[in-house]
Amino acid sequence: LKMLMDPSYDVRLDAKIALEQFGTSKEQLVDQFIEALKSRDVGVVLFALRSLSELATDAGEPKAIDPALTLLGHANEAVRTEAAQVLPQLGSNQDQMVDKYIELLENRDVGASLFAIRALAGFNNMKIIPAHLELLNNRNPAVRREAIQTLNRLGPDLNQLEKYLQALQHNDVDV
């Protein structure tokens, strides 16, 4: 099982095939790939994400969701992108992903913040607007610019946006 974390892709692939042929349980493989998500080797992490995706059934792979969600903030863009693609297959729901992306908006790594801003633009979720409005005060001009562009793509005009913000602050739950 340790060979699944070998730096060589070919060794990892051969180890995975051998383990499957020798009857290693799906649960054992999933556990090993979840452990591999913690590796510092980007190749190992990408291999583990893809393998978890392949192992996921129609019900997903719920115990892999939280470890994969943490990878949305990984320093490597390829890892972030792969995690974003794999999470729905693992069974992650939209709210989990939106919440994690919102959490990443204030990441010290500007690349992770920009990735989160762009990813959030693809969701139809009301949490996105206030999160992006807060970014308009970010120190980094690239983050501010991307937030503005995303708000423009979301489409509400300023009057609608102002009404929305007032409704969020209203005490009456029926508003």
CSV table of C-alpha atoms in Angstrom, one decimal:
chain,number,residue,atom,x,y,z
A,1,LEU,CA,0.0,0.0,0.0
A,2,LYS,CA,2.9,2.4,0.6
A,3,MET,CA,3.7,2.1,-3.1
A,4,LEU,CA,0.6,4.2,-3.8
A,5,MET,CA,2.6,7.2,-2.6
A,6,ASP,CA,5.7,6.5,-4.6
A,7,PRO,CA,7.1,9.6,-6.5
A,8,SER,CA,6.9,7.7,-9.7
A,9,TYR,CA,3.6,7.7,-11.5
A,10,ASP,CA,4.3,4.3,-13.1
A,11,VAL,CA,5.0,2.7,-9.7
A,12,ARG,CA,1.8,4.2,-8.3
A,13,LEU,CA,-0.3,2.9,-11.2
A,14,ASP,CA,1.3,-0.6,-11.1
A,15,ALA,CA,0.7,-0.7,-7.3
A,16,LYS,CA,-3.0,0.3,-7.7
A,17,ILE,CA,-3.5,-2.3,-10.4
A,18,ALA,CA,-1.8,-5.0,-8.4
A,19,LEU,CA,-3.8,-4.2,-5.2
A,20,GLU,CA,-7.1,-4.3,-7.2
A,21,GLN,CA,-6.1,-7.7,-8.7
A,22,PHE,CA,-5.1,-9.1,-5.3
A,23,GLY,CA,-8.5,-8.3,-3.9
A,24,THR,CA,-7.6,-5.3,-1.7
A,25,SER,CA,-10.9,-4.0,-0.4
A,26,LYS,CA,-12.3,-0.8,-1.9
A,27,GLU,CA,-12.4,0.6,1.7
A,28,GLN,CA,-8.6,0.0,2.1
A,29,LEU,CA,-7.9,1.6,-1.2
A,30,VAL,CA,-10.0,4.6,-0.3
A,31,ASP,CA,-8.3,5.0,3.0
A,32,GLN,CA,-4.9,4.9,1.4
A,33,PHE,CA,-5.8,7.4,-1.3
A,34,ILE,CA,-7.2,9.7,1.4
A,35,GLU,CA,-3.9,9.4,3.2
A,36,ALA,CA,-2.1,10.2,0.0
A,37,LEU,CA,-4.0,13.5,-0.3
A,38,LYS,CA,-1.7,14.7,2.5
A,39,SER,CA,1.4,14.1,0.5
A,40,ARG,CA,3.7,17.0,-0.4
A,41,ASP,CA,4.3,15.4,-3.8
A,42,VAL,CA,1.8,17.1,-6.2
A,43,GLY,CA,1.8,14.0,-8.5
A,44,VAL,CA,0.8,11.7,-5.6
A,45,VAL,CA,-2.0,14.1,-4.6
A,46,LEU,CA,-3.3,14.3,-8.2
A,47,PHE,CA,-3.1,10.5,-8.6
A,48,ALA,CA,-5.0,10.0,-5.3
A,49,LEU,CA,-7.8,12.4,-6.3
A,50,ARG,CA,-8.2,10.7,-9.7
A,51,SER,CA,-8.2,7.3,-8.1
A,52,LEU,CA,-10.8,8.4,-5.5
A,53,SER,CA,-12.9,9.6,-8.3
A,54,GLU,CA,-12.7,6.3,-10.1
A,55,LEU,CA,-13.6,4.4,-6.9
A,56,ALA,CA,-16.6,6.5,-6.1
A,57,THR,CA,-19.9,4.8,-6.7
A,58,ASP,CA,-23.3,6.4,-7.4
A,59,ALA,CA,-23.5,7.2,-3.7
A,60,GLY,CA,-20.1,9.0,-3.9
A,61,GLU,CA,-17.3,8.5,-1.4
A,62,PRO,CA,-18.4,10.6,1.6
A,63,LYS,CA,-15.4,10.1,3.8
A,64,ALA,CA,-13.2,11.5,1.1
A,65,ILE,CA,-15.1,14.8,0.8
A,66,ASP,CA,-13.6,16.7,3.7
A,67,PRO,CA,-10.0,15.8,2.8
A,68,ALA,CA,-10.7,16.8,-0.8
A,69,LEU,CA,-12.4,20.0,0.2
A,70,THR,CA,-9.2,21.1,2.0
A,71,LEU,CA,-7.4,20.8,-1.3
A,72,LEU,CA,-9.4,23.6,-2.8
A,73,GLY,CA,-6.9,25.8,-1.0
A,74,HIS,CA,-3.8,23.9,-2.1
A,75,ALA,CA,-0.8,26.0,-3.2
A,76,ASN,CA,-0.8,24.2,-6.6
A,77,GLU,CA,-3.4,25.3,-9.1
A,78,ALA,CA,-3.5,21.8,-10.7
A,79,VAL,CA,-4.4,20.3,-7.4
A,80,ARG,CA,-7.1,22.9,-6.7
A,81,THR,CA,-8.6,22.4,-10.2
A,82,GLU,CA,-8.6,18.6,-9.9
A,83,ALA,CA,-10.2,18.7,-6.4
A,84,ALA,CA,-12.9,21.0,-7.7
A,85,GLN,CA,-13.6,18.5,-10.5
A,86,VAL,CA,-13.6,15.4,-8.3
A,87,LEU,CA,-15.6,16.7,-5.4
A,88,PRO,CA,-19.0,16.4,-7.1
A,89,GLN,CA,-18.2,12.8,-8.0
A,90,LEU,CA,-17.3,12.1,-4.3
A,91,GLY,CA,-20.7,13.4,-3.3
A,92,SER,CA,-19.9,16.9,-2.2
A,93,ASN,CA,-22.9,19.2,-2.4
A,94,GLN,CA,-23.0,22.7,-3.7
A,95,ASP,CA,-23.3,24.3,-0.3
A,96,GLN,CA,-20.2,22.5,1.0
A,97,MET,CA,-18.2,23.7,-2.0
A,98,VAL,CA,-19.5,27.3,-1.8
A,99,ASP,CA,-18.8,27.5,1.9
A,100,LYS,CA,-15.2,26.3,1.4
A,101,TYR,CA,-14.6,28.7,-1.6
A,102,ILE,CA,-16.0,31.6,0.5
A,103,GLU,CA,-13.6,30.6,3.3
A,104,LEU,CA,-10.7,30.7,0.8
A,105,LEU,CA,-11.5,34.2,-0.4
A,106,GLU,CA,-9.3,35.7,2.3
A,107,ASN,CA,-6.5,33.1,1.7
A,108,ARG,CA,-3.0,34.6,1.9
A,109,ASP,CA,-2.2,32.8,-1.4
A,110,VAL,CA,-3.6,35.2,-4.0
A,111,GLY,CA,-3.8,32.3,-6.5
A,112,ALA,CA,-6.1,30.4,-4.1
A,113,SER,CA,-8.2,33.5,-3.6
A,114,LEU,CA,-8.5,34.2,-7.3
A,115,PHE,CA,-9.3,30.5,-7.9
A,116,ALA,CA,-12.1,30.7,-5.3
A,117,ILE,CA,-13.5,33.9,-6.8
A,118,ARG,CA,-13.7,32.4,-10.3
A,119,ALA,CA,-15.1,29.1,-9.0
A,120,LEU,CA,-17.9,30.9,-7.1
A,121,ALA,CA,-19.0,32.7,-10.2
A,122,GLY,CA,-20.2,29.3,-11.5
A,123,PHE,CA,-22.6,28.7,-8.6
A,124,ASN,CA,-26.1,30.1,-8.3
A,125,ASN,CA,-26.0,30.8,-4.5
A,126,MET,CA,-27.0,34.0,-2.7
A,127,LYS,CA,-24.0,33.7,-0.3
A,128,ILE,CA,-21.7,34.7,-3.2
A,129,ILE,CA,-22.8,38.4,-3.5
A,130,PRO,CA,-22.0,39.5,0.1
A,131,ALA,CA,-18.7,37.5,0.0
A,132,HIS,CA,-17.6,39.3,-3.2
A,133,LEU,CA,-18.7,42.7,-1.9
A,134,GLU,CA,-16.3,42.2,1.0
A,135,LEU,CA,-13.5,41.6,-1.5
A,136,LEU,CA,-13.9,45.1,-2.9
A,137,ASN,CA,-11.9,46.2,0.1
A,138,ASN,CA,-9.1,43.6,-0.3
A,139,ARG,CA,-5.6,45.0,-0.4
A,140,ASN,CA,-4.7,43.1,-3.6
A,141,PRO,CA,-5.9,44.9,-6.7
A,142,ALA,CA,-6.1,41.6,-8.7
A,143,VAL,CA,-8.5,40.2,-6.1
A,144,ARG,CA,-10.6,43.4,-6.2
A,145,ARG,CA,-10.7,43.4,-10.0
A,146,GLU,CA,-11.7,39.7,-10.1
A,147,ALA,CA,-14.5,40.4,-7.5
A,148,ILE,CA,-15.8,43.3,-9.6
A,149,GLN,CA,-15.8,41.2,-12.8
A,150,THR,CA,-17.6,38.3,-11.0
A,151,LEU,CA,-20.2,40.7,-9.6
A,152,ASN,CA,-20.7,42.0,-13.1
A,153,ARG,CA,-21.1,38.5,-14.5
A,154,LEU,CA,-23.7,37.7,-11.8
A,155,GLY,CA,-25.8,40.4,-13.3
A,156,PRO,CA,-27.7,42.3,-10.6
A,157,ASP,CA,-27.8,46.0,-11.2
A,158,LEU,CA,-26.9,48.3,-8.4
A,159,ASN,CA,-30.5,49.0,-7.4
A,160,GLN,CA,-31.2,45.3,-7.0
A,161,LEU,CA,-28.0,44.7,-5.2
A,162,GLU,CA,-28.8,47.6,-2.7
A,163,LYS,CA,-32.3,46.1,-2.1
A,164,TYR,CA,-30.8,42.7,-1.5
A,165,LEU,CA,-28.3,44.0,1.0
A,166,GLN,CA,-31.1,45.9,2.8
A,167,ALA,CA,-33.2,42.7,3.0
A,168,LEU,CA,-30.2,40.9,4.5
A,169,GLN,CA,-30.0,43.4,7.3
A,170,HIS,CA,-33.8,43.6,8.0
A,171,ASN,CA,-35.1,42.2,11.3
A,172,ASP,CA,-38.3,40.9,9.9
A,173,VAL,CA,-37.8,37.3,8.8
A,174,ASP,CA,-40.5,37.7,6.1
A,175,VAL,CA,-38.5,40.3,4.2
